[in-house]
Each structure stands twice: as structure tokens, then as C-alpha cells.
C-alpha positions in Angstrom: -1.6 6.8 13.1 -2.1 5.3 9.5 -2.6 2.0 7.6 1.5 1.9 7.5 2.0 1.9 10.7 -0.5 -1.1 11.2 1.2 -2.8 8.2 5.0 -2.3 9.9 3.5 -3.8 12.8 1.9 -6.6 11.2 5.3 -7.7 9.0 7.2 -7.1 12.2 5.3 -9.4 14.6 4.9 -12.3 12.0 8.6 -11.7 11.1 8.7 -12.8 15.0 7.4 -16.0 15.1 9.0 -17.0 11.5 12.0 -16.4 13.3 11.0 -18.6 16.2 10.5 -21.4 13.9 6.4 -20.8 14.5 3.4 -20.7 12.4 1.1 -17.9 12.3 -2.6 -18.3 11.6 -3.7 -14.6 10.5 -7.3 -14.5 10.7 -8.6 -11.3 8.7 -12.3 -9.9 9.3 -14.8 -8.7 7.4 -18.1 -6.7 8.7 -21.1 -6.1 6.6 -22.1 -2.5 6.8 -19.8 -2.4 9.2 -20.0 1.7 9.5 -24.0 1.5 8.9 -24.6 -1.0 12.1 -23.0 1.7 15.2 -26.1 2.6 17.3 -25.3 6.6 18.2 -26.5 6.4 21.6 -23.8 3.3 22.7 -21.5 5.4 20.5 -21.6 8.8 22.5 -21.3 6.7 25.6 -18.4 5.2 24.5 -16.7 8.8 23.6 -17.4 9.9 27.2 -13.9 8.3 28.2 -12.3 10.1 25.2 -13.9 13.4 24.2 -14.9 15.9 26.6 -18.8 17.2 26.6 -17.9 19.6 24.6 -16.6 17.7 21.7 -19.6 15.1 22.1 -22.5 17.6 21.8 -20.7 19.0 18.6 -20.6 15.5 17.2 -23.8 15.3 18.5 -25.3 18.4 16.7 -23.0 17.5 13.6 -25.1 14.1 13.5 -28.7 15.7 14.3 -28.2 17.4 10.8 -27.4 14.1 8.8 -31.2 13.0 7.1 -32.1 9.7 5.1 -34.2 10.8 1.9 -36.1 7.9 0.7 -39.0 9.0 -2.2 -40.4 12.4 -0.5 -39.4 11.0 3.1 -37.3 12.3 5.4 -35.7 10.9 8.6 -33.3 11.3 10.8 -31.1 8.3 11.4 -30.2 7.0 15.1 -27.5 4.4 14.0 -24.3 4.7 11.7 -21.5 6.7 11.4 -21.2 8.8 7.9 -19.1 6.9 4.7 -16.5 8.6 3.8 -16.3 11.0 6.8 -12.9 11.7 7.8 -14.1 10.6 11.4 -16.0 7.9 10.7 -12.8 5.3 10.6 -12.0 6.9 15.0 -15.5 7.0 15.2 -15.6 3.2 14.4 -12.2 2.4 15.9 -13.9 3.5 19.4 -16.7 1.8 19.1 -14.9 -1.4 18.3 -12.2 -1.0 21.0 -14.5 -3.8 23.1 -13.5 -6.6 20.7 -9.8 -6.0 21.4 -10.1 -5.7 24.8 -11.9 -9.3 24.5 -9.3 -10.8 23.2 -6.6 -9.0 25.4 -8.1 -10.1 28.8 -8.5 -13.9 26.7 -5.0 -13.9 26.0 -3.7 -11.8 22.7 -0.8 -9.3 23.3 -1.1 -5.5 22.2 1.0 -6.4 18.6 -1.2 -9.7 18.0 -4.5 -7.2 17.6 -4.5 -5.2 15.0 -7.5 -2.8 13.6 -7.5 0.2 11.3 -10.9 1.2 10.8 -13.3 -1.8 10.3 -10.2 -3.6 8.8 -9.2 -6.0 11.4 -6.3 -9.0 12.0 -5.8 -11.1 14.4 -2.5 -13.3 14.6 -2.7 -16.5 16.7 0.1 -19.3 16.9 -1.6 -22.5 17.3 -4.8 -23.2 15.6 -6.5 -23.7 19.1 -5.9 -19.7 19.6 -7.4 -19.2 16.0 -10.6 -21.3 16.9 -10.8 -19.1 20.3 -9.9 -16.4 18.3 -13.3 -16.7 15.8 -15.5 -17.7 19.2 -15.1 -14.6 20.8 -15.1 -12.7 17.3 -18.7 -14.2 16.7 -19.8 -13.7 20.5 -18.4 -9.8 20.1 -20.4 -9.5 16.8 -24.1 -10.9 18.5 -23.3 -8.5 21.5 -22.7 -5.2 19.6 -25.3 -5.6 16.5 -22.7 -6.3 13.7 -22.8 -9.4 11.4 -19.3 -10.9 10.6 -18.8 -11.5 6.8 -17.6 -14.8 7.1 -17.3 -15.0 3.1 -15.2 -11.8 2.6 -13.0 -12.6 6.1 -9.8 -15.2 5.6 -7.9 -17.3 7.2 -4.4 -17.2 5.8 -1.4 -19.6 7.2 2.4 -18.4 7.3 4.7 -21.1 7.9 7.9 -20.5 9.5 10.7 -20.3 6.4 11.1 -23.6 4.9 7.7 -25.2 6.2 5.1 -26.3 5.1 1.5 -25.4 4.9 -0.9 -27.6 7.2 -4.4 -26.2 5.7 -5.4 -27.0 2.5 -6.6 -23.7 1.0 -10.0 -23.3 -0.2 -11.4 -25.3 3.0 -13.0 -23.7 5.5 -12.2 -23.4 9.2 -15.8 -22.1 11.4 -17.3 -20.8 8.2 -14.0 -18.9 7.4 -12.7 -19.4 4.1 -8.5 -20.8 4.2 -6.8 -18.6 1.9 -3.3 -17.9 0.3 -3.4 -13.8 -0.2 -5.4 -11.3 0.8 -5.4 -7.8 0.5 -4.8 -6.0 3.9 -4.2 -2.2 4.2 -3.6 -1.8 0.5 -1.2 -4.8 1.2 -2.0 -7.9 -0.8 -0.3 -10.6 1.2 0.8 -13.9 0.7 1.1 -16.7 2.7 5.5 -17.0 1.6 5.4 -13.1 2.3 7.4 -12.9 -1.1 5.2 -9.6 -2.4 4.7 -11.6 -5.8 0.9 -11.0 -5.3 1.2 -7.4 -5.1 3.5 -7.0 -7.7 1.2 -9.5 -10.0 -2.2 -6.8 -9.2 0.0 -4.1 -10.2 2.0 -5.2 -13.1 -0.3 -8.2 -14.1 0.5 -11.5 -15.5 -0.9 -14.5 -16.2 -4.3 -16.4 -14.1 -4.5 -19.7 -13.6 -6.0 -20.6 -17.0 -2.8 -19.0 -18.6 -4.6 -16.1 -19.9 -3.1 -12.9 -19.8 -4.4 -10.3 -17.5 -3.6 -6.6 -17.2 -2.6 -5.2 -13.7 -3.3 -1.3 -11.8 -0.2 0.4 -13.4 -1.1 -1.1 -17.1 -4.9 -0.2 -16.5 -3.8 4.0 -15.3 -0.7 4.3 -17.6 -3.1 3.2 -20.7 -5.6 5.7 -20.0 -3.4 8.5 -18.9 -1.5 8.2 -22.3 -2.9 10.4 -24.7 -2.1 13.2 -21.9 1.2 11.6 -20.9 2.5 11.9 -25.0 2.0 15.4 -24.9 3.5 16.7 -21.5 7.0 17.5 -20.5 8.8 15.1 -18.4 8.5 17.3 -15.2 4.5 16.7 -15.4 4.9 13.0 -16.0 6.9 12.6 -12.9 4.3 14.4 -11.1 1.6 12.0 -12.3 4.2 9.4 -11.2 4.5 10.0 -8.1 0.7 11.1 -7.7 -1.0 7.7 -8.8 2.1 5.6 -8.5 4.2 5.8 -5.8 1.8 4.9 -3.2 0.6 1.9 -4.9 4.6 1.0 -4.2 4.2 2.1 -0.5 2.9 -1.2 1.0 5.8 -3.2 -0.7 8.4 -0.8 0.6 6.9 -1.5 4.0 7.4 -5.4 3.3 10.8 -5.0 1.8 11.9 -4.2 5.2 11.5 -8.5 6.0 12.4 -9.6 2.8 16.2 -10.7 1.5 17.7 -8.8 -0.8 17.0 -11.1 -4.2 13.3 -10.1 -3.2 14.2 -6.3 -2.3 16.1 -6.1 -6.1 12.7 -7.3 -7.6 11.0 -5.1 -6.2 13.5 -2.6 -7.1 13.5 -3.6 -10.7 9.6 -3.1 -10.7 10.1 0.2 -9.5 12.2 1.6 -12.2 10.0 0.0 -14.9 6.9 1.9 -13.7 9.3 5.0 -13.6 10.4 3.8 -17.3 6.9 3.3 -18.8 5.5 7.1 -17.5 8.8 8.7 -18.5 8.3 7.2 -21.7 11.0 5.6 -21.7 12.1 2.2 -23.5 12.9 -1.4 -21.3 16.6 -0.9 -22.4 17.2 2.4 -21.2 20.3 1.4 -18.5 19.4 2.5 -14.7 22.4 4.9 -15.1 20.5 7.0 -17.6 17.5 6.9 -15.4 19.1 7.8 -12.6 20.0 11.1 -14.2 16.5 11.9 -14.5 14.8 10.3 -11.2 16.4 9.0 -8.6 14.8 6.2 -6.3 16.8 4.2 -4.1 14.1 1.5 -2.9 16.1 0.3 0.1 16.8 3.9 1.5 13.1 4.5 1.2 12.0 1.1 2.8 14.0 1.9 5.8 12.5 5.3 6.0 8.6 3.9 6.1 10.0 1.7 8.9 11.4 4.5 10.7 8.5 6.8 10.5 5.9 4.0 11.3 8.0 2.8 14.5 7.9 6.5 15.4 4.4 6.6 15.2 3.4 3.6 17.1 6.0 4.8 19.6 4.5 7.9 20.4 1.3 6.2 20.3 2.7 3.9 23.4 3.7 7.0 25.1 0.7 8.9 24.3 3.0 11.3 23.0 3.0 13.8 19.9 4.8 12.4 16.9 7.1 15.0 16.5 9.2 15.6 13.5 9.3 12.6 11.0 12.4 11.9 8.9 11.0 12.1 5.0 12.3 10.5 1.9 12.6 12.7 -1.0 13.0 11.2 -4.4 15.8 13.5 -6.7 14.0 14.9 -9.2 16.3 16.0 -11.9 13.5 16.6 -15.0 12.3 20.1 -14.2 12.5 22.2 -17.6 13.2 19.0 -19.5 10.4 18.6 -23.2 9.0 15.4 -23.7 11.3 15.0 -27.0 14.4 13.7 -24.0 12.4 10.8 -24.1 12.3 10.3 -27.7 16.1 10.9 -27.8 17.1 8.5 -25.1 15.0 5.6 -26.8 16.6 6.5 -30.0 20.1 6.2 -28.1 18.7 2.5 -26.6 17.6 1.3 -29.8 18.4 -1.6 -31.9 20.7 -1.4 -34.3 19.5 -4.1 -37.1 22.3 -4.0 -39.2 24.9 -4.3 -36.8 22.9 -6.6 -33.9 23.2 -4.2 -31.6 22.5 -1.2 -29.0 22.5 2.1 -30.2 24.7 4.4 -28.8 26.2 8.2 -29.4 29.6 6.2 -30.3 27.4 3.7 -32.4 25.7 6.7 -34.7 29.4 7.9 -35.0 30.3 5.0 -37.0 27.1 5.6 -39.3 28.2 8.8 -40.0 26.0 10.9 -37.1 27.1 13.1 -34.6 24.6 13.3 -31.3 25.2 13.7 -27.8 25.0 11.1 -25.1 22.4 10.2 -22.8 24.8 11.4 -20.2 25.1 14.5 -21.5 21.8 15.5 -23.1 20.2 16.8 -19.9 23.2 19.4 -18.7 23.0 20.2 -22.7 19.0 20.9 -22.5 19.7 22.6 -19.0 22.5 24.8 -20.0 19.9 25.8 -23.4 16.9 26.5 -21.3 17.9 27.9 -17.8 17.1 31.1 -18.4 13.8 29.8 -18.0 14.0 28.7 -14.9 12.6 31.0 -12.3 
């Protein structure tokens, strides 16, 4: 299981009722200290139904070794799971599992509950179930020694497509702030499910005031450039798809319930995050990307879909996964010096005396012979293969 597969089943349920012509009232929550507040002995009794004692006296020794420091004092602490442990997310997952089971016996299907971690969202229909929903949430919280956020939780309306909102956001609903995004899973959701929110934290854009604000890619590429000037276009692909791509992830999951004008935006954002770490100009054509780096957004969409209904599957069934179908992005750079770039921007230019695009044809007419962006790479290839190993 992982945050994608929570995100598919999120889209996919709400993509349910908005097909039924019904509203959904998504009511995220918020613990404070949420990891910090798990008393260890409820914990291990919990774990009895899913480790055996063997696994529990290991966690058990694993915890009798963790010590608080405060000034020159030492103690051993008998409540909280570790931050940052890979466990601690299962660990809290397990310990939580009594809220959901609330809200099943209360009403809520399976794919109505969702909870990754301390990260949880509940979707309700009516705003009678959303009320019932935040009673029981509250009760839950008083039972098991953790204090709902109600500050940093949200309550975010979806209308069906073509409706209207019935909250007014900014008011408040039991203490819970309405809202019209938040930021679920990596996800930053709105309540038209168009993905402009996401795209606006990544690429940026303007606030409220009309100032100009800078978004994630704008914030990395700018203090990645002095090393991206100076490295071959194999190594910024790498960085690319290192600190990029999965920023992209969570959209390609929400593509999957979106029309295609949305799915070509996204698309188009795509290839300019591609563009701007290739170092390459806005009018380079996709064609002479594409020879480079190949992404097809839709293909890749479809394949987060598939892999994340595979995993909830087998979760069903407890089942293993299995093997999962992967989407590779072509990769055509390898051996390729950073001075490519610098050529195909000089090929995308503008021409100043002639009001227009440079091109290999263009230069012809000004009395330079140069190669085309088509053919510069299998030239560069056919140069340096012997390097290749």
C-alpha cells in the first residue's frame, strides 16, 4: 500500500457520486502530535491480532532502547511511536483502525474511509452524515488520548458537475474550518477537481492581491542552476526525474477523472518542467523534445491507475501484489553535452530581422550551414558512440 493508492481511491469514489448527480462533503483531519499521543501498552495490545509474539517482543525491545534526553536527564518514554520510523505510519495505522471501525458499524462503506498514516478523509453525502461524521470523530479522539486539530482539519464541498457550492468557505461547520483546496497525500485538491491548485503550488502564479508568487519547480530549478548549466543533458534528466516527476505523480493520478482539455494542460505543464531543466527555450516544438525525452502523460496516468487498483485489489484479497506493470519514460539523451541545448535554442530563436523562428532552412538564407534539430542528436550519436560502453 501507498499514498497513491489512497489518492486513486479517493478520485474514484467522489468521481461516483459526481456521476450520480450528488454532493460530497470531504471532511479532512488533522491530529496534533498525532504519533507522540499512542500509549505503547494499548499499542502492543492492539498488535496481538496482527503480529505474532515474536514480532511484538522485538518491537518491544526495539522500543525499550528509545530514551528522551532532556538537560542531563534521561527517561525512557511509555507513549509514542518514533518520527520518521519507517513503521511508525503501520504502527499508527493500527492503532487508529478503531476510528474506522466506528464509522463502519455507524454507517460509512470501506471506500468512504480513508487513512494513510495520521492523514485521514472521510467522504459523506449529506451534510447530516458530515455532522455524524465529526461526532464520532470527536468521541474517538476523547476515548483514545488524541486531540483533533480542528484548525489544520477541513471541510471541503464537491458539487456534482455543474452545481453549485451550498457552504460559504471560510465559515465553519463544528469548529471545522469550510475550505476550497487542501492538500491531501501530496494532492492539493480543489473543490471543481480541475488540478489548477496543484499546478498553481508548483508552477506559481499570482495570490489574491495580484502579486506574483514563485511555485516548487521555480523554487528547486533556481537553486539547482549553477549545477544544472554545467552538466550534460543525461544528468539533468536524472535530476528531472529525481525531484520532479513525483511532484507530477498526484496529478497523473487525477488526470484519470479529468476531460481531456484538463488532461492537455496538464500535459503542457509537463513538458515545460522537462523544457526548463533540459535548458531548453518555451519555443522549442514537442517534436524536438520528443527526441530527447519522451513522456506521454495519458499512458502514464493510466498506468498509476492500474498499479494502484492492483494494489487495493490484493489488499481486498489479502493477497501479494504480484508483478506491477511500470511506466518507463524514453530516455534518448545518454552521451548527449550540455552545448545540444544551446544549439536547439539557437535553432528556436527569433529572428529580428525577418520576424521570425529560426530554423536550419532560416540560417541557409543568411548564408549558414547547421544541422537540424532533427538531426543533431543521431549526428552527436554517430560522433560519440564509441563512448558508449
Amino acid at each position: 500500500m501507498d499514498i497513491y493508492v489512497d489518492i486513486w481511491r479517493a478520485l474514484r469514489k467522489i468521481g461516483e457520486y459526481r456521476a450520480r448527480r450528488k454532493a460530497v462533503y470531504c471532511l479532512f483531519l488533522d491530529f496534533k502530535s498525532a504519533y507522540n499521543t499512542v500509549p505503547h501498552s494499548v499499542l502492543y495490545k492492539k498488535l496481538e491480532g496482527v503480529l505474532d509474539e515474536g514480532e511484538i517482543a522485538l518491537l518491544k525491545a526495539i522500543f525499550s532502547r528509545l530514551k528522551i534526553t532532556l538537560g542531563k536527564e534521561q527517561f525512557q518514554p511509555n507513549i509514542g511511536v518514533p518520527q520518521g520510523s519507517v513503521i511508525s505510519p503501520s504502527l499508527f495505522n493500527i492503532y487508529a483502525a478503531s476510528l474506522l471501525e466506528s464509522l463502519e458499524r455507524s454507517g460509512w462503506g470501506i471506500d468512504d474511509l480513508l487513512a494513510f498514516a495520521d492523514d485521514h478523509l472521510i467522504l459523506n453525502i449529506t451534510k447530516g452524515d458530515l455532522r455524524k461524521a465529526i461526532g464520532l470523530v470527536r468521541s474517538w479522539c476523547g476515548s483514545y488520548n488524541i486531540e483533533l486539530n480542528a484548525e489544520k482539519s477541513g471541510i471541503m464541498e464537491i458539487p456534482p458537475k455543474g452545481g453549485q457550492l451550498t457552504m460559504e468557505i471560510g465559515s465553519r461547520l463544528d469548529g471545522i474550518p469550510v475550505v476550497d483546496e487542501y492538500k491531501y497525500l501530496g494532492l492539493v485538491m480543489d473543490n471543481r477537481l480541475s488540478g489548477d491548485k496543484h499546478i498553481k503550488k508548483l508552477f506559481g502564479g499570482f495570490n489574491d492581491d495580484g502579486k506574483k508568487v514563485s511555485g516548487k519547480i521555480d523554487f528547486i530549478k533556481n537553486n539547482l542552476n549553477p549545477l544544472i548549466r554545467n552538466i550534460s543533458l543525461d544528468y539533468r534528466v536524472n535530476l528531472w526525474q529525481t525531484l520532479i516527476r513525483p511532484l507530477f505523480i498526484p496529478l497523473a493520478m487525477l488526470g484519470n477523472f479529468m476531460c481531456e482539455t484538463s488532461k492537455l494542460k496538464m500535459e503542457r505543464k509537463l513538458k515545460k518542467s522537462l523544457k526548463m531543466f533540459l535548458g531548453l527555450v518555451k519555443t522549442v516544438p514537442d517534436e524536438v523534445l520528443f527526441t530527447l525525452v519522451k513522456v506521454d502523460f495519458s499512458k502514464w496516468a493510466k498506468n498509476k491507475e492500474d498499479k494502484a487498483k492492483i494494489k487495493w485489489e490484493a489488499r481486498m484479497k489479502r493477497e501479494d501484489v504480484g508483478s506491477l506493470p511500470k511506466y518507463v519514460i524514453e530516455c534518448n539523451v545518454k552521451y548527449l553535452p550540455k552545448e545540444v541545448a544551446d544549439f536547439i535554442n539557437l535553432q528556436c530563436a527569433f529572428c529580428k530581422k525577418c520576424q521570425t523562428i529560426l530554423r536550419s532552412e532560416h540560417y541557409e538564407l543568411h548564408g549558414v550551414k547547421v544541422p537540424s534539430v532533427a538531426e543533431l542528436p543521431e549526428d552527436i550519436r554517430k560522433k560519440f558512440g564509441s563512448l558508449e560502453t
